[in-house]
JSON list of C-alpha atoms in Angstrom, two decimals:
[
{"chain": "Z", "resi": 1, "resn": "MET", "atom": "CA", "xyz": [46.14, 92.96, 92.11]},
{"chain": "Z", "resi": 2, "resn": "ALA", "atom": "CA", "xyz": [45.53, 90.94, 88.81]},
{"chain": "Z", "resi": 3, "resn": "ILE", "atom": "CA", "xyz": [41.92, 89.88, 87.81]},
{"chain": "Z", "resi": 4, "resn": "ILE", "atom": "CA", "xyz": [42.50, 86.23, 88.07]},
{"chain": "Z", "resi": 5, "resn": "GLU", "atom": "CA", "xyz": [43.81, 86.98, 91.79]},
{"chain": "Z", "resi": 6, "resn": "ILE", "atom": "CA", "xyz": [40.69, 88.91, 92.54]},
{"chain": "Z", "resi": 7, "resn": "GLU", "atom": "CA", "xyz": [38.37, 86.19, 91.11]},
{"chain": "Z", "resi": 8, "resn": "ALA", "atom": "CA", "xyz": [40.41, 83.45, 93.02]},
{"chain": "Z", "resi": 9, "resn": "ALA", "atom": "CA", "xyz": [39.89, 85.52, 96.32]},
{"chain": "Z", "resi": 10, "resn": "LEU", "atom": "CA", "xyz": [36.03, 85.68, 95.67]},
{"chain": "Z", "resi": 11, "resn": "HIS", "atom": "CA", "xyz": [35.47, 82.09, 94.94]},
{"chain": "Z", "resi": 12, "resn": "GLU", "atom": "CA", "xyz": [38.18, 79.84, 96.69]},
{"chain": "Z", "resi": 13, "resn": "ALA", "atom": "CA", "xyz": [36.59, 79.21, 99.78]},
{"chain": "Z", "resi": 14, "resn": "HIS", "atom": "CA", "xyz": [33.15, 78.00, 98.12]},
{"chain": "Z", "resi": 15, "resn": "ARG", "atom": "CA", "xyz": [35.14, 75.96, 95.57]},
{"chain": "Z", "resi": 16, "resn": "ASP", "atom": "CA", "xyz": [36.85, 74.06, 98.54]},
{"chain": "Z", "resi": 17, "resn": "ASN", "atom": "CA", "xyz": [33.59, 73.70, 100.85]},
{"chain": "Z", "resi": 18, "resn": "HIS", "atom": "CA", "xyz": [30.81, 72.54, 98.36]},
{"chain": "Z", "resi": 19, "resn": "THR", "atom": "CA", "xyz": [29.64, 72.03, 94.89]},
{"chain": "Z", "resi": 20, "resn": "HIS", "atom": "CA", "xyz": [26.12, 72.62, 93.37]},
{"chain": "Z", "resi": 21, "resn": "ARG", "atom": "CA", "xyz": [24.13, 70.88, 91.14]},
{"chain": "Z", "resi": 22, "resn": "ASP", "atom": "CA", "xyz": [22.71, 72.27, 87.85]},
{"chain": "Z", "resi": 23, "resn": "VAL", "atom": "CA", "xyz": [19.44, 73.88, 88.48]},
{"chain": "Z", "resi": 24, "resn": "ASN", "atom": "CA", "xyz": [19.08, 76.08, 85.42]},
{"chain": "Z", "resi": 25, "resn": "GLY", "atom": "CA", "xyz": [19.05, 73.48, 82.69]},
{"chain": "Z", "resi": 26, "resn": "GLY", "atom": "CA", "xyz": [15.27, 73.72, 81.74]},
{"chain": "Z", "resi": 27, "resn": "TRP", "atom": "CA", "xyz": [14.50, 69.87, 82.05]},
{"chain": "Z", "resi": 28, "resn": "LEU", "atom": "CA", "xyz": [13.89, 69.18, 85.43]},
{"chain": "Z", "resi": 29, "resn": "ARG", "atom": "CA", "xyz": [10.96, 71.15, 86.28]},
{"chain": "Z", "resi": 30, "resn": "PRO", "atom": "CA", "xyz": [8.86, 70.20, 83.29]},
{"chain": "Z", "resi": 31, "resn": "ALA", "atom": "CA", "xyz": [10.01, 66.39, 83.51]},
{"chain": "Z", "resi": 32, "resn": "VAL", "atom": "CA", "xyz": [8.94, 66.21, 87.08]},
{"chain": "Z", "resi": 33, "resn": "PHE", "atom": "CA", "xyz": [5.66, 68.15, 86.76]},
{"chain": "Z", "resi": 34, "resn": "GLY", "atom": "CA", "xyz": [4.69, 66.24, 83.68]},
{"chain": "Z", "resi": 35, "resn": "ALA", "atom": "CA", "xyz": [5.21, 62.80, 85.09]},
{"chain": "Z", "resi": 36, "resn": "MET", "atom": "CA", "xyz": [3.36, 63.56, 88.28]},
{"chain": "Z", "resi": 37, "resn": "ASP", "atom": "CA", "xyz": [0.48, 65.31, 86.24]},
{"chain": "Z", "resi": 38, "resn": "GLY", "atom": "CA", "xyz": [0.41, 62.39, 83.91]},
{"chain": "Z", "resi": 39, "resn": "LEU", "atom": "CA", "xyz": [-0.19, 59.90, 86.56]},
{"chain": "Z", "resi": 40, "resn": "VAL", "atom": "CA", "xyz": [-2.48, 61.91, 88.72]},
{"chain": "Z", "resi": 41, "resn": "SER", "atom": "CA", "xyz": [-4.66, 63.29, 85.82]},
{"chain": "Z", "resi": 42, "resn": "ASN", "atom": "CA", "xyz": [-4.92, 60.10, 83.76]},
{"chain": "Z", "resi": 43, "resn": "LEU", "atom": "CA", "xyz": [-5.49, 58.11, 86.82]},
{"chain": "Z", "resi": 44, "resn": "ALA", "atom": "CA", "xyz": [-8.14, 60.55, 88.16]},
{"chain": "Z", "resi": 45, "resn": "LEU", "atom": "CA", "xyz": [-9.72, 60.65, 84.68]},
{"chain": "Z", "resi": 46, "resn": "MET", "atom": "CA", "xyz": [-9.93, 56.74, 84.38]},
{"chain": "Z", "resi": 47, "resn": "THR", "atom": "CA", "xyz": [-11.26, 56.12, 87.89]},
{"chain": "Z", "resi": 48, "resn": "GLY", "atom": "CA", "xyz": [-13.89, 58.68, 87.40]},
{"chain": "Z", "resi": 49, "resn": "VAL", "atom": "CA", "xyz": [-14.87, 57.03, 83.97]},
{"chain": "Z", "resi": 50, "resn": "ALA", "atom": "CA", "xyz": [-14.85, 53.74, 85.62]},
{"chain": "Z", "resi": 51, "resn": "GLY", "atom": "CA", "xyz": [-16.94, 54.98, 88.45]},
{"chain": "Z", "resi": 52, "resn": "GLY", "atom": "CA", "xyz": [-19.63, 55.59, 85.99]},
{"chain": "Z", "resi": 53, "resn": "ALA", "atom": "CA", "xyz": [-19.93, 51.66, 85.29]},
{"chain": "Z", "resi": 54, "resn": "VAL", "atom": "CA", "xyz": [-18.64, 51.89, 81.79]},
{"chain": "Z", "resi": 55, "resn": "SER", "atom": "CA", "xyz": [-17.19, 49.03, 79.54]},
{"chain": "Z", "resi": 56, "resn": "GLN", "atom": "CA", "xyz": [-13.46, 48.25, 79.85]},
{"chain": "Z", "resi": 57, "resn": "GLN", "atom": "CA", "xyz": [-13.03, 49.24, 76.33]},
{"chain": "Z", "resi": 58, "resn": "THR", "atom": "CA", "xyz": [-14.20, 52.85, 77.42]},
{"chain": "Z", "resi": 59, "resn": "ILE", "atom": "CA", "xyz": [-11.76, 52.87, 80.15]},
{"chain": "Z", "resi": 60, "resn": "VAL", "atom": "CA", "xyz": [-8.90, 52.21, 77.84]},
{"chain": "Z", "resi": 61, "resn": "LEU", "atom": "CA", "xyz": [-10.01, 54.51, 75.46]},
{"chain": "Z", "resi": 62, "resn": "THR", "atom": "CA", "xyz": [-10.43, 57.12, 77.85]},
{"chain": "Z", "resi": 63, "resn": "GLY", "atom": "CA", "xyz": [-6.93, 56.48, 79.16]},
{"chain": "Z", "resi": 64, "resn": "LEU", "atom": "CA", "xyz": [-5.27, 56.52, 75.74]},
{"chain": "Z", "resi": 65, "resn": "ALA", "atom": "CA", "xyz": [-7.20, 59.66, 74.88]},
{"chain": "Z", "resi": 66, "resn": "GLY", "atom": "CA", "xyz": [-6.14, 61.15, 78.12]},
{"chain": "Z", "resi": 67, "resn": "LEU", "atom": "CA", "xyz": [-2.41, 60.26, 77.43]},
{"chain": "Z", "resi": 68, "resn": "ALA", "atom": "CA", "xyz": [-2.06, 61.72, 73.95]},
{"chain": "Z", "resi": 69, "resn": "ALA", "atom": "CA", "xyz": [-4.26, 64.98, 75.03]},
{"chain": "Z", "resi": 70, "resn": "GLY", "atom": "CA", "xyz": [-2.43, 65.79, 78.06]},
{"chain": "Z", "resi": 71, "resn": "ALA", "atom": "CA", "xyz": [1.24, 65.08, 76.64]},
{"chain": "Z", "resi": 72, "resn": "PHE", "atom": "CA", "xyz": [0.33, 67.48, 73.61]},
{"chain": "Z", "resi": 73, "resn": "SER", "atom": "CA", "xyz": [-1.19, 70.03, 75.85]},
{"chain": "Z", "resi": 74, "resn": "MET", "atom": "CA", "xyz": [1.72, 70.02, 78.39]},
{"chain": "Z", "resi": 75, "resn": "ALA", "atom": "CA", "xyz": [4.60, 70.26, 75.80]},
{"chain": "Z", "resi": 76, "resn": "ALA", "atom": "CA", "xyz": [2.84, 73.17, 73.96]},
{"chain": "Z", "resi": 77, "resn": "GLY", "atom": "CA", "xyz": [2.27, 74.96, 77.14]},
{"chain": "Z", "resi": 78, "resn": "GLU", "atom": "CA", "xyz": [5.78, 74.40, 78.44]},
{"chain": "Z", "resi": 79, "resn": "TYR", "atom": "CA", "xyz": [7.13, 75.38, 75.04]},
{"chain": "Z", "resi": 80, "resn": "THR", "atom": "CA", "xyz": [5.37, 78.47, 74.95]},
{"chain": "Z", "resi": 81, "resn": "SER", "atom": "CA", "xyz": [5.94, 79.55, 78.57]},
{"chain": "Z", "resi": 82, "resn": "VAL", "atom": "CA", "xyz": [9.66, 78.95, 78.31]},
{"chain": "Z", "resi": 83, "resn": "ALA", "atom": "CA", "xyz": [9.95, 80.69, 74.96]},
{"chain": "Z", "resi": 84, "resn": "SER", "atom": "CA", "xyz": [8.32, 83.57, 76.21]},
{"chain": "Z", "resi": 85, "resn": "GLN", "atom": "CA", "xyz": [10.36, 83.66, 79.45]},
{"chain": "Z", "resi": 86, "resn": "ARG", "atom": "CA", "xyz": [13.46, 83.56, 77.22]},
{"chain": "Z", "resi": 87, "resn": "GLU", "atom": "CA", "xyz": [12.39, 86.16, 74.95]},
{"chain": "Z", "resi": 88, "resn": "LEU", "atom": "CA", "xyz": [11.54, 88.62, 77.76]},
{"chain": "Z", "resi": 89, "resn": "VAL", "atom": "CA", "xyz": [15.49, 87.76, 79.35]},
{"chain": "Z", "resi": 90, "resn": "GLU", "atom": "CA", "xyz": [16.86, 88.29, 75.66]},
{"chain": "Z", "resi": 91, "resn": "ALA", "atom": "CA", "xyz": [15.08, 91.67, 75.41]},
{"chain": "Z", "resi": 92, "resn": "GLU", "atom": "CA", "xyz": [16.31, 92.76, 78.75]},
{"chain": "Z", "resi": 93, "resn": "LEU", "atom": "CA", "xyz": [19.76, 91.86, 77.67]},
{"chain": "Z", "resi": 94, "resn": "ASP", "atom": "CA", "xyz": [19.47, 93.91, 74.55]},
{"chain": "Z", "resi": 95, "resn": "VAL", "atom": "CA", "xyz": [18.53, 96.96, 76.84]},
{"chain": "Z", "resi": 96, "resn": "GLU", "atom": "CA", "xyz": [21.54, 96.22, 78.85]},
{"chain": "Z", "resi": 97, "resn": "ARG", "atom": "CA", "xyz": [23.75, 95.72, 75.65]},
{"chain": "Z", "resi": 98, "resn": "ARG", "atom": "CA", "xyz": [22.78, 99.06, 74.32]},
{"chain": "Z", "resi": 99, "resn": "GLU", "atom": "CA", "xyz": [23.37, 100.83, 77.57]},
{"chain": "Z", "resi": 100, "resn": "LEU", "atom": "CA", "xyz": [26.80, 99.40, 77.96]},
{"chain": "Z", "resi": 101, "resn": "ARG", "atom": "CA", "xyz": [27.51, 100.60, 74.40]},
{"chain": "Z", "resi": 102, "resn": "LYS", "atom": "CA", "xyz": [25.99, 104.29, 74.75]},
{"chain": "Z", "resi": 103, "resn": "HIS", "atom": "CA", "xyz": [27.24, 104.87, 78.37]},
{"chain": "Z", "resi": 104, "resn": "PRO", "atom": "CA", "xyz": [30.04, 102.63, 79.28]},
{"chain": "Z", "resi": 105, "resn": "LYS", "atom": "CA", "xyz": [31.28, 104.77, 81.86]},
{"chain": "Z", "resi": 106, "resn": "ASP", "atom": "CA", "xyz": [28.13, 105.02, 83.69]},
{"chain": "Z", "resi": 107, "resn": "GLU", "atom": "CA", "xyz": [27.68, 101.28, 83.54]},
{"chain": "Z", "resi": 108, "resn": "GLU", "atom": "CA", "xyz": [31.31, 100.76, 84.98]},
{"chain": "Z", "resi": 109, "resn": "ALA", "atom": "CA", "xyz": [30.61, 103.07, 87.85]},
{"chain": "Z", "resi": 110, "resn": "GLU", "atom": "CA", "xyz": [27.27, 101.17, 88.40]},
{"chain": "Z", "resi": 111, "resn": "LEU", "atom": "CA", "xyz": [29.12, 97.83, 88.47]},
{"chain": "Z", "resi": 112, "resn": "ALA", "atom": "CA", "xyz": [31.75, 99.26, 90.92]},
{"chain": "Z", "resi": 113, "resn": "ALA", "atom": "CA", "xyz": [29.03, 100.55, 93.22]},
{"chain": "Z", "resi": 114, "resn": "LEU", "atom": "CA", "xyz": [27.49, 97.26, 93.15]},
{"chain": "Z", "resi": 115, "resn": "TYR", "atom": "CA", "xyz": [30.86, 95.72, 94.52]},
{"chain": "Z", "resi": 116, "resn": "GLU", "atom": "CA", "xyz": [31.31, 98.40, 97.22]},
{"chain": "Z", "resi": 117, "resn": "ALA", "atom": "CA", "xyz": [27.65, 97.67, 98.42]},
{"chain": "Z", "resi": 118, "resn": "ARG", "atom": "CA", "xyz": [28.93, 94.08, 98.87]},
{"chain": "Z", "resi": 119, "resn": "GLY", "atom": "CA", "xyz": [31.80, 95.18, 101.14]},
{"chain": "Z", "resi": 120, "resn": "VAL", "atom": "CA", "xyz": [34.60, 95.79, 98.60]},
{"chain": "Z", "resi": 121, "resn": "GLN", "atom": "CA", "xyz": [36.84, 98.63, 99.02]},
{"chain": "Z", "resi": 122, "resn": "PRO", "atom": "CA", "xyz": [36.16, 101.51, 96.55]},
{"chain": "Z", "resi": 123, "resn": "GLY", "atom": "CA", "xyz": [39.41, 101.67, 95.02]},
{"chain": "Z", "resi": 124, "resn": "LEU", "atom": "CA", "xyz": [39.76, 97.95, 94.40]},
{"chain": "Z", "resi": 125, "resn": "ALA", "atom": "CA", "xyz": [35.79, 97.89, 93.42]},
{"chain": "Z", "resi": 126, "resn": "ARG", "atom": "CA", "xyz": [36.65, 100.59, 90.64]},
{"chain": "Z", "resi": 127, "resn": "GLU", "atom": "CA", "xyz": [39.65, 98.60, 89.65]},
{"chain": "Z", "resi": 128, "resn": "VAL", "atom": "CA", "xyz": [37.76, 95.31, 89.48]},
{"chain": "Z", "resi": 129, "resn": "ALA", "atom": "CA", "xyz": [34.88, 96.92, 87.49]},
{"chain": "Z", "resi": 130, "resn": "ARG", "atom": "CA", "xyz": [37.26, 98.74, 84.86]},
{"chain": "Z", "resi": 131, "resn": "GLN", "atom": "CA", "xyz": [39.16, 95.42, 83.94]},
{"chain": "Z", "resi": 132, "resn": "LEU", "atom": "CA", "xyz": [35.97, 93.57, 84.01]},
{"chain": "Z", "resi": 133, "resn": "SER", "atom": "CA", "xyz": [34.49, 96.11, 81.50]},
{"chain": "Z", "resi": 134, "resn": "LYS", "atom": "CA", "xyz": [37.06, 95.84, 79.01]},
{"chain": "Z", "resi": 135, "resn": "ASP", "atom": "CA", "xyz": [35.41, 92.91, 77.41]},
{"chain": "Z", "resi": 136, "resn": "PRO", "atom": "CA", "xyz": [31.97, 94.09, 76.22]},
{"chain": "Z", "resi": 137, "resn": "GLU", "atom": "CA", "xyz": [30.54, 90.66, 76.29]},
{"chain": "Z", "resi": 138, "resn": "GLN", "atom": "CA", "xyz": [32.02, 89.75, 79.80]},
{"chain": "Z", "resi": 139, "resn": "ALA", "atom": "CA", "xyz": [30.60, 92.91, 80.93]},
{"chain": "Z", "resi": 140, "resn": "LEU", "atom": "CA", "xyz": [27.07, 92.26, 79.73]},
{"chain": "Z", "resi": 141, "resn": "GLU", "atom": "CA", "xyz": [27.35, 88.54, 81.33]},
{"chain": "Z", "resi": 142, "resn": "ILE", "atom": "CA", "xyz": [28.57, 90.46, 84.65]},
{"chain": "Z", "resi": 143, "resn": "HIS", "atom": "CA", "xyz": [25.86, 93.06, 84.65]},
{"chain": "Z", "resi": 144, "resn": "ALA", "atom": "CA", "xyz": [23.29, 90.55, 83.71]},
{"chain": "Z", "resi": 145, "resn": "ARG", "atom": "CA", "xyz": [24.11, 88.30, 87.01]},
{"chain": "Z", "resi": 146, "resn": "GLU", "atom": "CA", "xyz": [24.43, 91.07, 89.03]},
{"chain": "Z", "resi": 147, "resn": "GLU", "atom": "CA", "xyz": [21.24, 93.25, 87.88]},
{"chain": "Z", "resi": 148, "resn": "LEU", "atom": "CA", "xyz": [18.99, 90.58, 86.65]},
{"chain": "Z", "resi": 149, "resn": "GLY", "atom": "CA", "xyz": [20.01, 87.37, 88.35]},
{"chain": "Z", "resi": 150, "resn": "ILE", "atom": "CA", "xyz": [20.53, 85.44, 85.17]},
{"chain": "Z", "resi": 151, "resn": "ASP", "atom": "CA", "xyz": [23.30, 83.82, 83.21]},
{"chain": "Z", "resi": 152, "resn": "PRO", "atom": "CA", "xyz": [22.93, 84.81, 79.52]},
{"chain": "Z", "resi": 153, "resn": "GLY", "atom": "CA", "xyz": [24.98, 81.58, 78.38]},
{"chain": "Z", "resi": 154, "resn": "ASP", "atom": "CA", "xyz": [22.70, 79.20, 80.47]},
{"chain": "Z", "resi": 155, "resn": "LEU", "atom": "CA", "xyz": [18.95, 80.07, 79.43]},
{"chain": "Z", "resi": 156, "resn": "PRO", "atom": "CA", "xyz": [16.59, 77.36, 79.40]},
{"chain": "Z", "resi": 157, "resn": "SER", "atom": "CA", "xyz": [15.78, 75.88, 75.89]},
{"chain": "Z", "resi": 158, "resn": "PRO", "atom": "CA", "xyz": [12.01, 75.89, 75.13]},
{"chain": "Z", "resi": 159, "resn": "LEU", "atom": "CA", "xyz": [12.65, 72.71, 73.10]},
{"chain": "Z", "resi": 160, "resn": "VAL", "atom": "CA", "xyz": [14.10, 70.90, 75.89]},
{"chain": "Z", "resi": 161, "resn": "ALA", "atom": "CA", "xyz": [11.23, 71.82, 78.19]},
{"chain": "Z", "resi": 162, "resn": "ALA", "atom": "CA", "xyz": [8.57, 70.90, 75.55]},
{"chain": "Z", "resi": 163, "resn": "VAL", "atom": "CA", "xyz": [10.38, 67.12, 75.01]},
{"chain": "Z", "resi": 164, "resn": "SER", "atom": "CA", "xyz": [10.77, 66.63, 78.60]},
{"chain": "Z", "resi": 165, "resn": "SER", "atom": "CA", "xyz": [7.27, 67.68, 79.40]},
{"chain": "Z", "resi": 166, "resn": "PHE", "atom": "CA", "xyz": [5.86, 65.38, 76.43]},
{"chain": "Z", "resi": 167, "resn": "GLY", "atom": "CA", "xyz": [7.95, 62.50, 77.14]},
{"chain": "Z", "resi": 168, "resn": "SER", "atom": "CA", "xyz": [7.39, 62.34, 81.25]},
{"chain": "Z", "resi": 169, "resn": "PHE", "atom": "CA", "xyz": [3.72, 63.07, 80.88]},
{"chain": "Z", "resi": 170, "resn": "ALA", "atom": "CA", "xyz": [3.24, 60.42, 78.32]},
{"chain": "Z", "resi": 171, "resn": "LEU", "atom": "CA", "xyz": [5.28, 57.84, 80.52]},
{"chain": "Z", "resi": 172, "resn": "GLY", "atom": "CA", "xyz": [3.29, 58.77, 83.67]},
{"chain": "Z", "resi": 173, "resn": "ALA", "atom": "CA", "xyz": [-0.03, 58.90, 82.00]},
{"chain": "Z", "resi": 174, "resn": "LEU", "atom": "CA", "xyz": [0.61, 55.27, 80.39]},
{"chain": "Z", "resi": 175, "resn": "LEU", "atom": "CA", "xyz": [0.89, 53.69, 83.87]},
{"chain": "Z", "resi": 176, "resn": "PRO", "atom": "CA", "xyz": [-2.66, 53.53, 84.87]},
{"chain": "Z", "resi": 177, "resn": "VAL", "atom": "CA", "xyz": [-3.55, 52.23, 80.98]},
{"chain": "Z", "resi": 178, "resn": "LEU", "atom": "CA", "xyz": [-0.86, 49.60, 80.98]},
{"chain": "Z", "resi": 179, "resn": "PRO", "atom": "CA", "xyz": [-2.67, 46.73, 83.20]},
{"chain": "Z", "resi": 180, "resn": "TYR", "atom": "CA", "xyz": [-5.46, 47.16, 80.83]},
{"chain": "Z", "resi": 181, "resn": "LEU", "atom": "CA", "xyz": [-3.27, 46.89, 77.71]},
{"chain": "Z", "resi": 182, "resn": "LEU", "atom": "CA", "xyz": [-1.81, 43.56, 79.23]},
{"chain": "Z", "resi": 183, "resn": "GLY", "atom": "CA", "xyz": [-4.89, 42.15, 79.77]},
{"chain": "Z", "resi": 184, "resn": "ALA", "atom": "CA", "xyz": [-6.48, 43.23, 82.98]},
{"chain": "Z", "resi": 185, "resn": "THR", "atom": "CA", "xyz": [-10.23, 43.41, 83.24]},
{"chain": "Z", "resi": 186, "resn": "VAL", "atom": "CA", "xyz": [-10.73, 45.37, 86.38]},
{"chain": "Z", "resi": 187, "resn": "LEU", "atom": "CA", "xyz": [-9.69, 48.67, 87.76]},
{"chain": "Z", "resi": 188, "resn": "TRP", "atom": "CA", "xyz": [-7.60, 47.83, 90.97]},
{"chain": "Z", "resi": 189, "resn": "PRO", "atom": "CA", "xyz": [-4.41, 46.81, 89.03]},
{"chain": "Z", "resi": 190, "resn": "ALA", "atom": "CA", "xyz": [-4.21, 50.20, 87.19]},
{"chain": "Z", "resi": 191, "resn": "VAL", "atom": "CA", "xyz": [-4.94, 52.06, 90.48]},
{"chain": "Z", "resi": 192, "resn": "LEU", "atom": "CA", "xyz": [-2.31, 50.01, 92.32]},
{"chain": "Z", "resi": 193, "resn": "LEU", "atom": "CA", "xyz": [0.34, 50.40, 89.48]},
{"chain": "Z", "resi": 194, "resn": "ALA", "atom": "CA", "xyz": [-0.23, 54.26, 89.28]},
{"chain": "Z", "resi": 195, "resn": "LEU", "atom": "CA", "xyz": [0.06, 54.56, 92.87]},
{"chain": "Z", "resi": 196, "resn": "LEU", "atom": "CA", "xyz": [3.16, 52.74, 93.16]},
{"chain": "Z", "resi": 197, "resn": "GLY", "atom": "CA", "xyz": [4.35, 54.93, 90.20]},
{"chain": "Z", "resi": 198, "resn": "LEU", "atom": "CA", "xyz": [3.48, 58.15, 92.44]},
{"chain": "Z", "resi": 199, "resn": "PHE", "atom": "CA", "xyz": [5.29, 56.80, 95.28]},
{"chain": "Z", "resi": 200, "resn": "GLY", "atom": "CA", "xyz": [8.40, 56.15, 93.16]},
{"chain": "Z", "resi": 201, "resn": "CYS", "atom": "CA", "xyz": [8.25, 59.49, 91.49]},
{"chain": "Z", "resi": 202, "resn": "GLY", "atom": "CA", "xyz": [7.99, 61.01, 94.77]},
{"chain": "Z", "resi": 203, "resn": "ALA", "atom": "CA", "xyz": [11.01, 59.31, 96.04]},
{"chain": "Z", "resi": 204, "resn": "VAL", "atom": "CA", "xyz": [12.96, 60.06, 93.09]},
{"chain": "Z", "resi": 205, "resn": "VAL", "atom": "CA", "xyz": [12.28, 63.61, 93.41]},
{"chain": "Z", "resi": 206, "resn": "ALA", "atom": "CA", "xyz": [13.71, 63.62, 96.93]},
{"chain": "Z", "resi": 207, "resn": "LYS", "atom": "CA", "xyz": [16.80, 62.94, 95.40]},
{"chain": "Z", "resi": 208, "resn": "VAL", "atom": "CA", "xyz": [17.25, 66.45, 94.27]},
{"chain": "Z", "resi": 209, "resn": "THR", "atom": "CA", "xyz": [15.44, 68.14, 97.05]},
{"chain": "Z", "resi": 210, "resn": "ALA", "atom": "CA", "xyz": [15.99, 68.45, 101.00]},
{"chain": "Z", "resi": 211, "resn": "ARG", "atom": "CA", "xyz": [13.29, 66.00, 101.67]},
{"chain": "Z", "resi": 212, "resn": "THR", "atom": "CA", "xyz": [13.45, 62.28, 102.79]},
{"chain": "Z", "resi": 213, "resn": "TRP", "atom": "CA", "xyz": [12.78, 59.97, 99.96]},
{"chain": "Z", "resi": 214, "resn": "TRP", "atom": "CA", "xyz": [9.64, 58.28, 102.21]},
{"chain": "Z", "resi": 215, "resn": "TYR", "atom": "CA", "xyz": [8.14, 61.57, 103.05]},
{"chain": "Z", "resi": 216, "resn": "SER", "atom": "CA", "xyz": [8.14, 62.83, 99.31]},
{"chain": "Z", "resi": 217, "resn": "GLY", "atom": "CA", "xyz": [6.74, 59.46, 98.20]},
{"chain": "Z", "resi": 218, "resn": "LEU", "atom": "CA", "xyz": [4.11, 59.16, 100.51]},
{"chain": "Z", "resi": 219, "resn": "ARG", "atom": "CA", "xyz": [3.07, 62.73, 99.94]},
{"chain": "Z", "resi": 220, "resn": "GLN", "atom": "CA", "xyz": [2.69, 62.09, 96.08]},
{"chain": "Z", "resi": 221, "resn": "LEU", "atom": "CA", "xyz": [0.91, 58.79, 96.96]},
{"chain": "Z", "resi": 222, "resn": "ALA", "atom": "CA", "xyz": [-1.65, 60.36, 99.26]},
{"chain": "Z", "resi": 223, "resn": "LEU", "atom": "CA", "xyz": [-2.20, 63.22, 96.47]},
{"chain": "Z", "resi": 224, "resn": "GLY", "atom": "CA", "xyz": [-2.70, 61.07, 94.05]},
{"chain": "Z", "resi": 225, "resn": "GLY", "atom": "CA", "xyz": [-4.92, 58.36, 96.00]},
{"chain": "Z", "resi": 226, "resn": "ALA", "atom": "CA", "xyz": [-7.15, 61.15, 97.09]},
{"chain": "Z", "resi": 227, "resn": "ALA", "atom": "CA", "xyz": [-7.84, 62.61, 93.44]},
{"chain": "Z", "resi": 228, "resn": "ALA", "atom": "CA", "xyz": [-8.45, 58.97, 92.37]},
{"chain": "Z", "resi": 229, "resn": "GLY", "atom": "CA", "xyz": [-10.83, 58.56, 95.10]},
{"chain": "Z", "resi": 230, "resn": "VAL", "atom": "CA", "xyz": [-12.91, 61.84, 94.76]},
{"chain": "Z", "resi": 231, "resn": "THR", "atom": "CA", "xyz": [-13.17, 61.49, 90.89]},
{"chain": "Z", "resi": 232, "resn": "TYR", "atom": "CA", "xyz": [-14.35, 57.72, 91.32]},
{"chain": "Z", "resi": 233, "resn": "ALA", "atom": "CA", "xyz": [-16.99, 59.02, 93.72]},
{"chain": "Z", "resi": 234, "resn": "LEU", "atom": "CA", "xyz": [-18.01, 61.72, 91.40]},
{"chain": "Z", "resi": 235, "resn": "GLY", "atom": "CA", "xyz": [-18.02, 59.19, 88.55]},
{"chain": "Z", "resi": 236, "resn": "SER", "atom": "CA", "xyz": [-20.48, 57.03, 90.38]},
{"chain": "Z", "resi": 237, "resn": "LEU", "atom": "CA", "xyz": [-22.54, 59.87, 91.50]},
{"chain": "Z", "resi": 238, "resn": "PHE", "atom": "CA", "xyz": [-22.92, 61.28, 87.88]},
{"chain": "Z", "resi": 239, "resn": "GLY", "atom": "CA", "xyz": [-23.24, 57.85, 86.26]},
{"chain": "Z", "resi": 240, "resn": "THR", "atom": "CA", "xyz": [-25.98, 56.92, 88.43]},
{"chain": "Z", "resi": 241, "resn": "ALA", "atom": "CA", "xyz": [-27.77, 60.38, 87.74]},
{"chain": "Z", "resi": 242, "resn": "VAL", "atom": "CA", "xyz": [-27.01, 60.23, 83.95]},
{"chain": "Z", "resi": 243, "resn": "GLY", "atom": "CA", "xyz": [-28.14, 56.36, 83.97]}
]
C-alpha cells in the first residue's frame, strides 16, 4: 500500500467530519490573559488608591503608572517564559535528531511499535515506519509528534507572545484610566467602563471555548468587581489609618 493511501486511510474520517481551530499559535493565551490582567489589576490598583481619599491627579498617575509597569512586566515575563519553553523543546529535538542519526534502525523499530500499539497490523506498521523514516526531517517531525506531543514546525514565538501580552495588557489597563483622561472627576465612570470591559472580554473569550458568552462574561465581571471592591475597602482602611 502506498504511503499516501495509508495517510488517507488514517485521516479521511476526521477531515470529513470536523475541523479544528489553531490552538498552538502562541498569541491567544497571552493576549487573553494580558487583557484580563490589565483590566483587573489596574482597576483594583486605582480603586485601592481612590479608597484612600487621594486627589484625582494621584489616581490618574497611579493608573498610568500601573499600565506602563504592568505592560512591560507582562511582555518581559511572556517572552522569557515562551523562549525558555521553546529552548527546552529544541534541546529535546536535538536529542531526537542525534538518535535518528546514530541509531536509525532502532528509531524505526520504535516508531513501528508505536503504530502497533495503536492497533496497526505488525507488517503494515513496519512498512509505514520504514517509508516514513526515509526522510530524516520527516522522521524527526513524526517522532516529535508521537513521543513529545509537539509539532517542530509550529512552535510558539516568544516575540509574538510578548507583543500580544504587552498590547492586550495596555489596552485592558487603559479602560479604567480613560474616563479620567476624558474629563471625569469621580471614580464610578472608571469602574463602570472597566466592568463593562471585563464582561466584554469574557464574552469574547467564550467564542473560542465551550462556555456560553453570558456565563464567561458574568464570571469575569464578578471576579473583577470583587477585586475592585476588596481593594477599595483596603484603601479606605489604610487611608484612614495613615491619615
